[in-house]
Amino acid sequence: MPDSSTEITGVRPHLRALLRTRQRKVVLAAAVVLVLAAGFGLRLLVVAGSAAGHLQRAATLVGTLERSLRAGDLTAARRTTADLRRQTDAARADTQGITWGLGTSAPVAGDDLTAVGAVARIVDDLADRVLPPLLDAAGGLQSTLAGDHDPRGLAAVTAAAPKLTAAGALARSAQERLAALDRDGLTPRVRAAVDRLDDGLRRVVPLLEPVARAARLLPAMLGAAGPRTYLMLFQNLAEVRATGGMMGAYVVLRADRGAISIVEQGAAATGIGTFPEPVLPLDPDQEELHTDRLGTFPADVNLTPDFPTAAALYREMYRLRSGRAVDGVMATDPVALAYLLQATGPVDVAGGPPLTGPTAVRRLLSEVYLTIADQAAQDAFFAGAAKAVFDKLTTAAFSTTKLVPALRQAAQERRLLAWSAHPQEQAEIAGTVLAGTLPAEDGAHPTVGVFLNDGTGAKLGYYMTREAQLRAGECLEDGSRHLILTVKLASTAPASGLPRSVLGLGLAGEYTIRTNVMVYLPSGGAPVDATQDGAPVDYGSGVELGRTVAVFTVDLAPGRSSTLELNLITGPLPVPGAAFTPRLVTTPGIGPWTLRLQSAETCGK
């Protein structure tokens, strides 16, 4: 019988060998797993770093693109867009495949990878589907505005219009997805790229809507479907009216498949004259506030700051005198012309030196009256200047990169106004800076309007300076809020030496500027009390388009100033006691207003 101890001893070496073999296999397998994991991790790090790098470069390009678009430099914008698409395509390619899919489930790094992948898809969609129609439409609009009569420009705008509508919806959806992205767990590098992209898109995406609206409007307005005619009115800022100045000289424009020509020129005094009765039924509130002169004197149609009202009245006056019903009415002023001359360069005008950007305002609003006494000769000079600038805009070659910012500045300052007799087109214009109306209030921006009308019957408005301040006061129990408006007007007019063509009727006395100041309160608001130069003052009141209006009269002797202060209350605000930023809308002047706005803090702070 074999010894049991020998048997056991013999078995143990065998087991130890077997165990050692298995251990070696486990270690080898573990090593293989570690190598594979390391390779996967390394590959994931490389891909993630590449994607994040592409997105960082894309964020920089979005900022560059926004600046190029606002400057009207479409050559640079297209070049930047091509670079942007390369970066977003590369970032999207990096964030696809099994490696990336597995990585998004990994602890710690998964949040970063998920964010990078989401952002890559969002920005790539914008680069591929939003920017191309935007650039196509902008290019067509730019060539049309620059006087290029090539019908392909309008065709490009027409073709881009529906694409821009779809692009707008996509862009809004992309912004919402980006805003909903959880950024708390992201690494600083990834979060910085996401934040920069978000900031850039917030500046680029708002450009879509005005371009889309223009693409819907301009082809028809420029005669793509048949000739159109328009009245272009020139506001004389030396005789102040609520929308800017007295509407004196005018031209009639014809638009046919993008080509624009002047078919008639005239002046309100000689070409239209006055009417014994209002040419259209007047709104009773407007008639009570402005009198029936609104509908009987072409020089007074814009006593109201509501340009659609003024435009419709002037159109009817012109129709009654000419027999021609125009398709729309536009208005501009010499300051806007000066901006355009910065883009076009000097313009030769018969009877005087060339008009330039720096000299146009002084020449058109002061020197003409100092050197030309006869009104008919003044009107002839204004007509010649208008035609010369128009001819330069429609026939000469000049830099559109300067034209676009000039047009934008003029529109933002309410120096370019438009109204269409076609209801669908007017609906598109309404609510834009071209509409010439008080902005609709959204609850966060109670709006006060300060509009001026000359009461002198002279051209002394050239010598008036304007300041305004709007600040918030206490909260009231009904949810409304106190606002304090301060308006300061001053005269820089000389005390002697001005000709009768400047002094005009002198209704307030020689050299004295009389101005009727109309303050349009926020919707549902009401005046409380007012002072002028520190003393309590009475004021008139009325209502226009649902807003209460307080009316003051200010007389300014040469070198004098006067300060009005009006305490008012808003209507009940949507969120009582919440912080808000008020808005102040003013009559465009020869020089800029000095404006100061104070945001309202939350009540109780």
Coordinates of C-alpha atoms in Angstrom, one line a residue:
M1 CA 0.0 0.0 0.0
P2 CA 1.5 3.3 -1.1
D3 CA 2.4 5.9 1.5
S4 CA -0.3 8.6 1.6
S5 CA 2.2 11.3 2.3
T6 CA 4.1 10.5 -0.9
E7 CA 0.9 10.8 -2.9
I8 CA 0.0 14.1 -1.5
T9 CA 3.5 15.4 -1.9
G10 CA 3.4 14.3 -5.6
V11 CA 0.2 16.0 -6.3
R12 CA 1.1 19.4 -4.9
P13 CA 3.8 20.2 -7.4
H14 CA 1.4 19.5 -10.2
L15 CA -1.2 21.8 -8.7
R16 CA 1.3 24.5 -8.1
A17 CA 2.3 24.3 -11.8
L18 CA -1.3 24.5 -12.9
L19 CA -1.9 27.5 -10.7
R20 CA 1.2 29.2 -12.0
T21 CA 0.0 28.6 -15.5
R22 CA -3.4 30.0 -14.8
Q23 CA -1.9 33.0 -13.0
R24 CA 0.3 33.7 -16.0
K25 CA -2.8 33.6 -18.3
V26 CA -4.7 35.9 -15.9
V27 CA -1.8 38.4 -15.7
L28 CA -1.4 38.2 -19.5
A29 CA -5.1 38.8 -20.0
A30 CA -5.0 41.7 -17.6
A31 CA -2.1 43.1 -19.3
V32 CA -3.8 42.8 -22.6
V33 CA -6.9 44.5 -21.2
L34 CA -4.7 47.3 -19.7
V35 CA -2.9 47.8 -23.0
L36 CA -6.2 47.9 -24.8
A37 CA -7.7 50.3 -22.3
A38 CA -4.7 52.4 -22.4
G39 CA -4.9 52.5 -26.2
F40 CA -8.6 53.2 -26.1
G41 CA -8.0 56.0 -23.5
L42 CA -5.2 57.4 -25.5
R43 CA -7.2 57.3 -28.7
L44 CA -10.1 58.9 -26.9
L45 CA -7.9 61.7 -25.5
V46 CA -6.5 62.4 -28.9
V47 CA -9.9 62.5 -30.5
A48 CA -11.4 64.6 -27.7
G49 CA -8.5 67.0 -27.8
S50 CA -8.9 67.3 -31.6
A51 CA -12.6 68.0 -31.4
A52 CA -12.2 70.5 -28.6
G53 CA -9.5 72.3 -30.6
H54 CA -11.7 72.5 -33.7
L55 CA -14.5 73.9 -31.6
Q56 CA -12.2 76.5 -30.0
R57 CA -11.1 77.6 -33.5
A58 CA -14.7 77.6 -34.6
A59 CA -15.6 79.9 -31.7
T60 CA -13.0 82.4 -32.8
L61 CA -14.3 82.2 -36.4
V62 CA -17.9 82.9 -35.3
G63 CA -16.8 86.2 -33.7
T64 CA -14.9 87.1 -36.9
L65 CA -17.9 86.2 -39.0
E66 CA -20.2 88.4 -37.0
R67 CA -17.9 91.4 -37.4
S68 CA -17.6 90.9 -41.1
L69 CA -21.4 90.6 -41.6
R70 CA -22.1 93.8 -39.6
A71 CA -19.4 95.6 -41.6
G72 CA -21.0 94.4 -44.9
D73 CA -17.7 92.7 -45.9
L74 CA -19.2 89.6 -47.6
T75 CA -15.9 88.6 -49.2
A76 CA -14.4 88.2 -45.7
A77 CA -17.6 86.6 -44.4
R78 CA -17.5 84.0 -47.1
R79 CA -13.9 83.2 -46.5
T80 CA -14.6 82.9 -42.7
T81 CA -17.6 80.7 -43.3
A82 CA -15.5 78.3 -45.5
D83 CA -13.0 78.1 -42.6
L84 CA -15.8 77.7 -40.1
R85 CA -17.3 74.8 -42.1
R86 CA -14.0 73.0 -42.2
Q87 CA -13.6 73.3 -38.4
T88 CA -17.2 72.2 -37.7
D89 CA -17.0 69.3 -40.2
A90 CA -13.8 68.1 -38.5
A91 CA -15.3 68.4 -35.0
R92 CA -18.4 66.5 -36.0
A93 CA -16.3 63.7 -37.6
D94 CA -14.2 63.4 -34.5
T95 CA -17.3 63.0 -32.3
Q96 CA -18.8 60.1 -34.3
G97 CA -17.9 56.3 -34.1
I98 CA -17.7 53.6 -31.5
T99 CA -14.8 55.1 -29.7
W100 CA -16.6 58.3 -29.0
G101 CA -19.9 56.5 -28.2
L102 CA -18.2 54.4 -25.5
G103 CA -16.3 57.3 -24.1
T104 CA -19.5 59.3 -23.4
S105 CA -20.5 56.6 -20.9
A106 CA -17.2 56.9 -19.1
P107 CA -17.1 58.5 -15.6
V108 CA -15.8 62.0 -15.2
A109 CA -14.8 62.5 -18.9
G110 CA -18.3 61.5 -20.2
D111 CA -19.8 64.9 -19.5
D112 CA -17.1 66.7 -21.5
L113 CA -17.4 64.3 -24.4
T114 CA -21.2 64.5 -24.5
A115 CA -21.0 68.4 -24.4
V116 CA -18.3 68.5 -27.2
G117 CA -20.4 66.1 -29.3
A118 CA -23.6 68.1 -28.9
V119 CA -21.9 71.4 -29.6
A120 CA -20.2 70.0 -32.7
R121 CA -23.5 68.8 -34.1
I122 CA -25.2 72.2 -33.4
V123 CA -22.5 74.4 -34.9
D124 CA -22.0 72.1 -37.9
D125 CA -25.8 72.3 -38.6
L126 CA -25.6 76.1 -38.4
A127 CA -22.5 76.3 -40.7
D128 CA -23.9 74.0 -43.3
R129 CA -27.6 75.0 -43.3
V130 CA -27.9 78.5 -41.9
L131 CA -25.0 80.5 -43.1
P132 CA -25.1 79.7 -46.9
P133 CA -28.6 81.2 -47.5
L134 CA -27.8 84.1 -45.3
L135 CA -24.7 84.9 -47.4
D136 CA -26.6 84.4 -50.6
A137 CA -29.3 86.8 -49.6
A138 CA -26.9 89.3 -48.2
G139 CA -24.9 89.3 -51.4
G140 CA -28.0 89.8 -53.6
L141 CA -29.2 92.6 -51.3
Q142 CA -25.8 94.3 -51.3
S143 CA -25.5 94.2 -55.1
T144 CA -29.0 95.7 -55.4
L145 CA -28.4 98.4 -52.9
A146 CA -25.1 99.3 -54.6
G147 CA -27.0 100.1 -57.9
D148 CA -26.1 96.8 -59.7
H149 CA -28.9 96.4 -62.2
D150 CA -28.0 92.7 -62.8
P151 CA -31.4 90.9 -62.2
R152 CA -29.4 87.9 -60.8
G153 CA -29.0 89.9 -57.6
L154 CA -32.8 90.1 -57.0
A155 CA -33.1 86.4 -58.2
A156 CA -30.6 85.4 -55.5
V157 CA -32.6 87.3 -52.9
T158 CA -35.9 85.7 -54.0
A159 CA -34.4 82.2 -54.0
A160 CA -32.9 82.6 -50.6
A161 CA -36.0 83.9 -48.8
P162 CA -37.7 80.6 -48.1
K163 CA -34.4 79.0 -47.1
L164 CA -33.8 81.9 -44.7
T165 CA -37.2 81.2 -43.0
A166 CA -36.2 77.6 -42.5
A167 CA -32.7 78.6 -41.4
G168 CA -34.2 80.9 -38.8
A169 CA -36.2 78.1 -37.2
L170 CA -33.1 75.9 -37.2
A171 CA -31.0 78.6 -35.6
R172 CA -33.5 79.2 -32.8
S173 CA -33.7 75.5 -32.1
A174 CA -29.9 75.3 -32.1
Q175 CA -29.7 78.2 -29.6
E176 CA -32.2 76.5 -27.3
R177 CA -30.3 73.2 -27.4
L178 CA -27.0 75.0 -26.6
A179 CA -28.6 77.0 -23.8
A180 CA -30.0 73.8 -22.3
L181 CA -26.6 72.1 -22.2
D182 CA -25.4 71.4 -18.6
R183 CA -22.0 73.1 -18.3
D184 CA -21.4 72.6 -14.6
G185 CA -19.2 69.5 -14.9
L186 CA -17.2 70.6 -17.9
T187 CA -13.5 71.1 -17.8
P188 CA -12.4 74.8 -18.1
R189 CA -11.2 74.3 -21.7
V190 CA -14.4 72.7 -22.9
R191 CA -16.6 75.1 -21.0
A192 CA -14.7 78.1 -22.4
A193 CA -15.2 76.9 -26.0
V194 CA -18.9 76.3 -25.4
D195 CA -19.3 79.7 -23.8
R196 CA -17.5 81.5 -26.6
L197 CA -19.6 79.7 -29.2
D198 CA -22.8 80.5 -27.4
D199 CA -21.8 84.2 -27.2
G200 CA -20.9 84.3 -30.9
L201 CA -24.1 82.7 -32.0
R202 CA -26.2 85.1 -29.9
R203 CA -24.7 87.9 -32.0
V204 CA -24.9 86.1 -35.4
V205 CA -28.3 84.6 -35.2
P206 CA -30.2 87.9 -34.7
L207 CA -28.8 89.0 -38.1
L208 CA -31.0 86.3 -39.7
E209 CA -34.3 87.9 -39.1
P210 CA -33.7 91.4 -40.7
V211 CA -32.0 89.7 -43.7
A212 CA -34.9 87.3 -44.0
R213 CA -37.4 90.1 -43.8
A214 CA -35.5 92.1 -46.4
A215 CA -35.4 89.0 -48.7
R216 CA -39.2 88.7 -48.4
L217 CA -39.8 92.4 -49.0
L218 CA -37.3 93.9 -51.4
P219 CA -37.9 91.8 -54.6
A220 CA -41.5 92.9 -54.9
M221 CA -40.7 96.5 -53.7
L222 CA -37.9 96.8 -56.2
G223 CA -40.2 95.8 -59.1
A224 CA -39.4 92.1 -59.5
A225 CA -43.0 91.4 -60.3
G226 CA -43.9 94.7 -62.0
P227 CA -42.9 98.4 -61.8
R228 CA -43.4 100.2 -58.5
T229 CA -43.4 104.0 -57.7
Y230 CA -42.5 105.6 -54.4
L231 CA -42.4 109.0 -52.8
M232 CA -39.0 109.8 -51.2
L233 CA -39.4 112.7 -48.8
F234 CA -36.5 114.8 -47.5
Q235 CA -36.9 116.0 -43.9
N236 CA -35.6 119.5 -43.2
L237 CA -34.1 119.2 -39.7
A238 CA -33.7 123.0 -39.5
E239 CA -37.5 123.2 -39.0
V240 CA -38.2 120.5 -36.5
R241 CA -41.0 118.0 -36.7
A242 CA -41.7 114.9 -34.6
T243 CA -40.2 112.4 -37.1
G244 CA -37.2 114.7 -37.7
G245 CA -38.0 117.8 -39.8
M246 CA -40.5 119.5 -42.1
M247 CA -41.1 117.4 -45.2
G248 CA -40.2 119.8 -48.0
A249 CA -38.5 118.5 -51.1
Y250 CA -39.5 115.1 -52.6
V251 CA -38.7 112.9 -55.5
V252 CA -40.8 110.2 -57.1
L253 CA -38.8 107.0 -57.7
R254 CA -39.7 104.2 -60.1
A255 CA -38.4 100.7 -59.5
D256 CA -38.4 98.1 -62.3
R257 CA -36.7 94.8 -61.8
G258 CA -34.1 96.3 -59.5
A259 CA -33.4 99.4 -61.6
I260 CA -34.3 102.6 -59.9
S261 CA -34.9 106.0 -61.6
I262 CA -36.2 109.4 -60.7
V263 CA -39.4 110.3 -62.6
E264 CA -40.3 113.5 -60.9
Q265 CA -39.0 116.1 -58.4
G266 CA -40.9 118.7 -56.4
A267 CA -41.5 120.6 -53.2
A268 CA -44.4 120.6 -50.8
A269 CA -45.0 124.3 -51.1
T270 CA -45.1 124.5 -54.9
G271 CA -45.9 121.0 -56.0
I272 CA -48.7 120.1 -53.5
G273 CA -49.9 123.1 -51.6
T274 CA -52.5 123.0 -48.9
F275 CA -56.1 121.6 -48.7
P276 CA -59.3 123.1 -47.2
E277 CA -60.2 119.8 -45.5
P278 CA -58.2 116.8 -44.3
V279 CA -57.4 114.6 -47.3
L280 CA -58.2 111.5 -45.2
P281 CA -60.4 111.0 -42.1
L282 CA -58.3 111.7 -39.1
D283 CA -58.1 109.7 -35.9
P284 CA -60.1 111.9 -33.4
D285 CA -57.3 111.7 -30.8
Q286 CA -54.7 112.7 -33.3
E287 CA -56.8 115.6 -34.6
E288 CA -57.4 116.9 -31.1
L289 CA -53.7 116.7 -30.3
H290 CA -52.3 118.0 -33.5
T291 CA -55.3 119.9 -35.1
D292 CA -56.5 119.2 -38.6
R293 CA -53.3 120.7 -40.0
L294 CA -52.2 117.1 -39.9
G295 CA -54.3 116.4 -42.9
T296 CA -54.3 119.8 -44.7
F297 CA -50.7 121.0 -44.7
P298 CA -48.1 118.7 -46.3
A299 CA -45.4 120.4 -44.1
D300 CA -47.4 119.3 -41.0
V301 CA -48.3 115.6 -41.7
N302 CA -45.5 114.6 -39.3
L303 CA -46.5 116.7 -36.3
T304 CA -47.3 113.1 -35.2
P305 CA -44.3 110.9 -34.5
D306 CA -46.2 108.0 -36.1
F307 CA -44.7 107.7 -39.6
P308 CA -47.4 105.4 -41.0
T309 CA -50.0 108.1 -40.3
A310 CA -47.8 110.8 -41.9
A311 CA -46.9 108.7 -44.9
A312 CA -50.6 107.8 -45.7
L313 CA -51.6 111.4 -45.5
Y314 CA -48.7 112.6 -47.7
R315 CA -49.4 109.9 -50.3
E316 CA -53.1 111.0 -50.5
M317 CA -52.1 114.7 -50.9
Y318 CA -49.7 113.8 -53.7
R319 CA -52.4 111.6 -55.4
L320 CA -54.9 114.4 -55.3
R321 CA -52.5 116.8 -56.9
S322 CA -50.8 114.4 -59.4
G323 CA -53.3 111.7 -60.1
R324 CA -50.7 109.1 -59.3
A325 CA -51.1 106.7 -56.4
V326 CA -47.7 105.6 -55.3
D327 CA -46.9 102.2 -53.8
G328 CA -45.2 103.5 -50.7
V329 CA -43.5 106.5 -49.0
M330 CA -40.0 106.8 -47.6
A331 CA -38.3 109.5 -45.7
T332 CA -34.7 110.5 -45.0
D333 CA -32.7 113.6 -43.9
P334 CA -29.4 115.4 -44.6
V335 CA -27.6 113.6 -41.7
A336 CA -28.4 110.2 -43.4
L337 CA -27.2 111.6 -46.7
A338 CA -24.0 112.6 -45.0
Y339 CA -23.5 109.0 -43.8
L340 CA -24.1 107.8 -47.4
L341 CA -21.6 110.3 -48.7
Q342 CA -19.0 108.8 -46.4
A343 CA -19.4 105.6 -48.5
T344 CA -19.8 107.2 -52.0
G345 CA -17.3 110.0 -51.8
P346 CA -17.9 113.7 -52.8
V347 CA -20.9 114.6 -55.0
D348 CA -20.9 117.5 -57.4
V349 CA -23.9 119.8 -57.0
A350 CA -24.7 122.7 -59.4
G351 CA -24.5 126.1 -57.7
G352 CA -22.1 125.2 -55.0
P353 CA -19.1 123.2 -53.9
P354 CA -19.2 119.4 -53.9
L355 CA -21.2 117.8 -51.0
T356 CA -19.1 115.5 -48.8
G357 CA -19.8 113.6 -45.6
P358 CA -18.3 116.2 -43.3
T359 CA -19.9 119.2 -45.1
A360 CA -23.3 118.0 -46.2
V361 CA -25.3 118.9 -43.0
R362 CA -23.8 122.4 -42.7
R363 CA -24.3 123.1 -46.4
L364 CA -27.9 121.8 -46.6
L365 CA -29.2 123.0 -43.3
S366 CA -27.4 126.3 -42.7
E367 CA -25.4 127.7 -45.6
V368 CA -28.2 127.4 -48.2
Y369 CA -30.4 129.7 -46.1
L370 CA -27.5 132.1 -45.4
T371 CA -26.5 132.4 -49.1
I372 CA -29.8 131.9 -51.0
A373 CA -32.7 134.1 -50.1
D374 CA -35.3 133.0 -52.6
Q375 CA -37.4 130.0 -51.6
A376 CA -37.8 128.7 -55.1
A377 CA -34.0 128.9 -55.6
Q378 CA -33.5 127.0 -52.3
D379 CA -35.9 124.3 -53.4
A380 CA -34.1 124.0 -56.7
F381 CA -30.8 123.6 -54.9
F382 CA -32.2 120.9 -52.6
A383 CA -33.7 119.1 -55.6
G384 CA -30.4 119.2 -57.4
A385 CA -28.5 117.9 -54.3
A386 CA -31.0 115.0 -53.9
K387 CA -30.7 114.0 -57.6
A388 CA -26.9 114.2 -57.5
V389 CA -26.6 112.0 -54.4
F390 CA -29.2 109.6 -55.9
D391 CA -27.3 109.4 -59.2
K392 CA -24.1 108.6 -57.4
L393 CA -25.8 105.9 -55.4
T394 CA -27.3 104.2 -58.5
T395 CA -24.6 104.7 -61.1
A396 CA -21.1 105.0 -59.5
A397 CA -18.8 102.4 -58.2
F398 CA -18.1 102.6 -54.5
S399 CA -17.4 100.4 -51.5
T400 CA -20.4 98.5 -50.3
T401 CA -18.5 97.7 -47.1
K402 CA -18.9 101.4 -46.2
L403 CA -22.5 101.6 -47.5
V404 CA -24.0 98.9 -45.3
P405 CA -22.8 100.4 -42.0
A406 CA -24.0 103.9 -43.2
L407 CA -27.4 102.5 -43.9
R408 CA -27.5 100.7 -40.6
Q409 CA -26.6 103.8 -38.7
A410 CA -29.2 105.9 -40.4
A411 CA -31.9 103.3 -39.8
Q412 CA -31.0 102.8 -36.2
E413 CA -31.2 106.6 -35.6
R414 CA -34.7 106.7 -37.3
R415 CA -33.3 108.6 -40.3
L416 CA -34.6 106.1 -42.8
L417 CA -38.3 105.5 -42.6
A418 CA -40.5 103.4 -44.9
W419 CA -44.2 102.7 -45.3
S420 CA -45.9 100.5 -47.9
A421 CA -49.5 100.9 -49.3
H422 CA -49.5 97.1 -49.7
P423 CA -50.8 95.7 -46.4
Q424 CA -48.8 92.5 -46.5
E425 CA -45.6 94.4 -47.0
Q426 CA -46.5 97.0 -44.4
A427 CA -47.0 94.1 -41.9
E428 CA -43.4 93.1 -42.6
I429 CA -42.1 96.7 -42.1
A430 CA -44.1 97.2 -38.8
G431 CA -42.0 96.6 -35.8
T432 CA -38.6 97.3 -37.5
V433 CA -36.5 100.4 -37.1
L434 CA -37.8 101.5 -40.5
A435 CA -41.4 101.7 -39.3
G436 CA -41.1 105.0 -37.5
T437 CA -43.4 104.0 -34.6
L438 CA -42.9 103.7 -30.8
P439 CA -41.5 100.2 -30.0
A440 CA -44.0 97.8 -28.7
E441 CA -43.5 97.2 -25.0
D442 CA -42.6 93.7 -23.8
G443 CA -42.9 94.4 -20.1
A444 CA -39.2 94.6 -19.5
H445 CA -38.8 97.9 -21.3
P446 CA -41.4 100.7 -20.5
T447 CA -41.0 103.2 -23.3
V448 CA -41.0 107.0 -23.2
G449 CA -41.0 109.1 -26.3
V450 CA -39.8 112.7 -26.5
F451 CA -40.8 114.3 -29.8
L452 CA -40.3 117.9 -30.8
N453 CA -42.2 120.3 -33.2
D454 CA -41.1 123.7 -34.2
G455 CA -43.4 126.5 -33.1
T456 CA -41.3 129.4 -34.6
G457 CA -42.0 129.1 -38.3
A458 CA -38.2 129.4 -38.9
K459 CA -35.1 127.5 -39.7
L460 CA -33.5 128.0 -36.2
G461 CA -33.6 124.3 -35.4
Y462 CA -30.0 124.1 -36.7
Y463 CA -28.9 126.0 -33.6
M464 CA -30.7 123.8 -31.0
T465 CA -29.0 121.2 -28.8
R466 CA -30.9 118.4 -26.9
E467 CA -30.3 116.3 -23.8
A468 CA -32.6 113.8 -22.0
Q469 CA -32.3 111.6 -19.0
L470 CA -34.7 108.8 -17.8
R471 CA -34.3 107.3 -14.4
A472 CA -36.5 105.0 -12.2
G473 CA -38.1 105.9 -8.9
E474 CA -40.1 104.1 -6.3
C475 CA -42.4 101.1 -6.8
L476 CA -46.1 101.5 -6.2
E477 CA -48.6 99.1 -4.6
D478 CA -50.5 98.5 -7.8
G479 CA -47.3 97.2 -9.5
S480 CA -46.5 100.4 -11.4
R481 CA -43.3 102.4 -11.1
H482 CA -42.3 106.0 -10.9
L483 CA -40.1 107.3 -13.7
I484 CA -38.4 110.7 -13.8
L485 CA -37.8 112.3 -17.2
T486 CA -35.5 115.3 -17.6
V487 CA -35.2 117.1 -21.0
K488 CA -32.8 120.0 -21.6
L489 CA -32.9 122.2 -24.7
A490 CA -30.5 125.0 -25.5
S491 CA -30.0 127.5 -28.3
T492 CA -26.6 128.3 -29.8
A493 CA -28.2 130.8 -32.2
P494 CA -26.5 134.2 -32.6
A495 CA -28.4 137.3 -31.4
S496 CA -28.1 139.1 -34.7
G497 CA -27.0 138.8 -38.3
L498 CA -29.3 136.0 -39.6
P499 CA -31.3 136.6 -42.8
R500 CA -35.1 136.4 -43.1
S501 CA -34.8 133.0 -44.8
V502 CA -33.5 131.7 -41.4
L503 CA -35.7 133.8 -39.1
G504 CA -38.9 132.9 -41.0
L505 CA -42.2 133.9 -39.4
G506 CA -40.6 134.6 -36.0
L507 CA -43.7 133.5 -34.2
A508 CA -42.0 133.6 -30.8
G509 CA -40.0 136.8 -31.6
E510 CA -36.9 137.4 -33.6
Y511 CA -34.1 134.8 -32.9
T512 CA -36.2 133.0 -30.3
I513 CA -36.6 129.2 -30.8
R514 CA -40.1 128.0 -29.8
T515 CA -40.4 124.2 -29.5
N516 CA -43.5 122.1 -28.6
V517 CA -42.2 119.2 -26.6
M518 CA -44.5 116.1 -26.6
V519 CA -43.8 113.4 -24.1
Y520 CA -45.4 110.0 -24.9
L521 CA -45.8 108.0 -21.7
P522 CA -45.5 104.2 -21.4
S523 CA -48.7 102.3 -22.2
G524 CA -51.1 102.7 -19.3
G525 CA -48.9 105.4 -17.8
A526 CA -49.9 108.8 -16.5
P527 CA -48.1 112.2 -15.7
V528 CA -47.9 113.2 -12.0
D529 CA -46.3 116.7 -12.0
A530 CA -43.7 118.8 -13.9
T531 CA -41.3 121.6 -13.4
Q532 CA -39.5 123.9 -15.8
D533 CA -36.2 125.4 -14.7
G534 CA -37.0 124.3 -11.1
A535 CA -40.5 125.9 -11.0
P536 CA -43.8 124.1 -11.2
V537 CA -45.3 124.3 -14.7
D538 CA -48.6 123.5 -16.4
Y539 CA -48.7 121.4 -19.5
G540 CA -51.3 120.2 -22.0
S541 CA -52.3 116.6 -22.5
G542 CA -53.8 114.3 -25.0
V543 CA -53.9 110.8 -26.2
E544 CA -52.4 109.2 -29.3
L545 CA -52.5 105.5 -30.3
G546 CA -53.4 104.5 -26.8
R547 CA -50.7 106.5 -25.0
T548 CA -51.1 109.6 -22.8
V549 CA -49.2 112.6 -24.2
A550 CA -47.9 115.5 -22.1
V551 CA -47.2 118.7 -24.1
F552 CA -44.9 121.6 -23.1
T553 CA -43.9 124.8 -24.8
V554 CA -40.3 125.9 -24.5
D555 CA -39.0 129.3 -25.7
L556 CA -35.2 129.8 -26.1
A557 CA -33.5 133.1 -26.6
P558 CA -30.0 133.0 -28.1
G559 CA -27.5 131.4 -25.8
R560 CA -30.2 130.3 -23.3
S561 CA -31.3 126.8 -22.1
S562 CA -34.3 125.4 -20.4
T563 CA -34.8 122.2 -18.4
L564 CA -38.1 120.3 -18.1
E565 CA -38.6 117.6 -15.5
L566 CA -41.6 115.3 -15.6
N567 CA -42.6 112.8 -12.9
L568 CA -44.7 110.0 -14.3
I569 CA -45.8 106.5 -13.5
T570 CA -45.9 103.5 -15.7
G571 CA -48.9 101.2 -16.0
P572 CA -48.9 98.1 -13.8
L573 CA -45.8 96.1 -14.9
P574 CA -46.1 92.3 -15.8
V575 CA -43.8 91.4 -12.9
P576 CA -44.4 94.0 -10.1
G577 CA -41.2 95.1 -8.4
A578 CA -38.9 93.4 -11.0
A579 CA -35.8 95.1 -12.4
F580 CA -36.2 96.6 -15.9
T581 CA -34.5 98.8 -18.4
P582 CA -36.6 101.7 -19.7
R583 CA -36.4 102.9 -23.4
L584 CA -36.3 106.4 -24.6
V585 CA -37.2 107.3 -28.2
T586 CA -36.5 110.8 -29.5
T587 CA -36.9 113.0 -32.6
P588 CA -33.7 112.7 -34.7
G589 CA -31.7 115.9 -34.6
I590 CA -29.0 117.6 -36.5
G591 CA -26.6 116.5 -33.8
P592 CA -27.0 113.5 -31.6
W593 CA -29.0 113.8 -28.4
T594 CA -27.1 113.4 -25.2
L595 CA -29.1 110.5 -23.6
R596 CA -28.7 108.9 -20.2
L597 CA -30.8 105.9 -19.1
Q598 CA -30.8 104.4 -15.7
S599 CA -32.0 100.8 -15.2
A600 CA -34.5 100.2 -12.5
E601 CA -33.4 97.8 -9.8
T602 CA -35.6 95.3 -8.1
C603 CA -37.8 96.9 -5.5
G604 CA -36.6 96.4 -1.9
K605 CA -32.9 96.2 -2.9

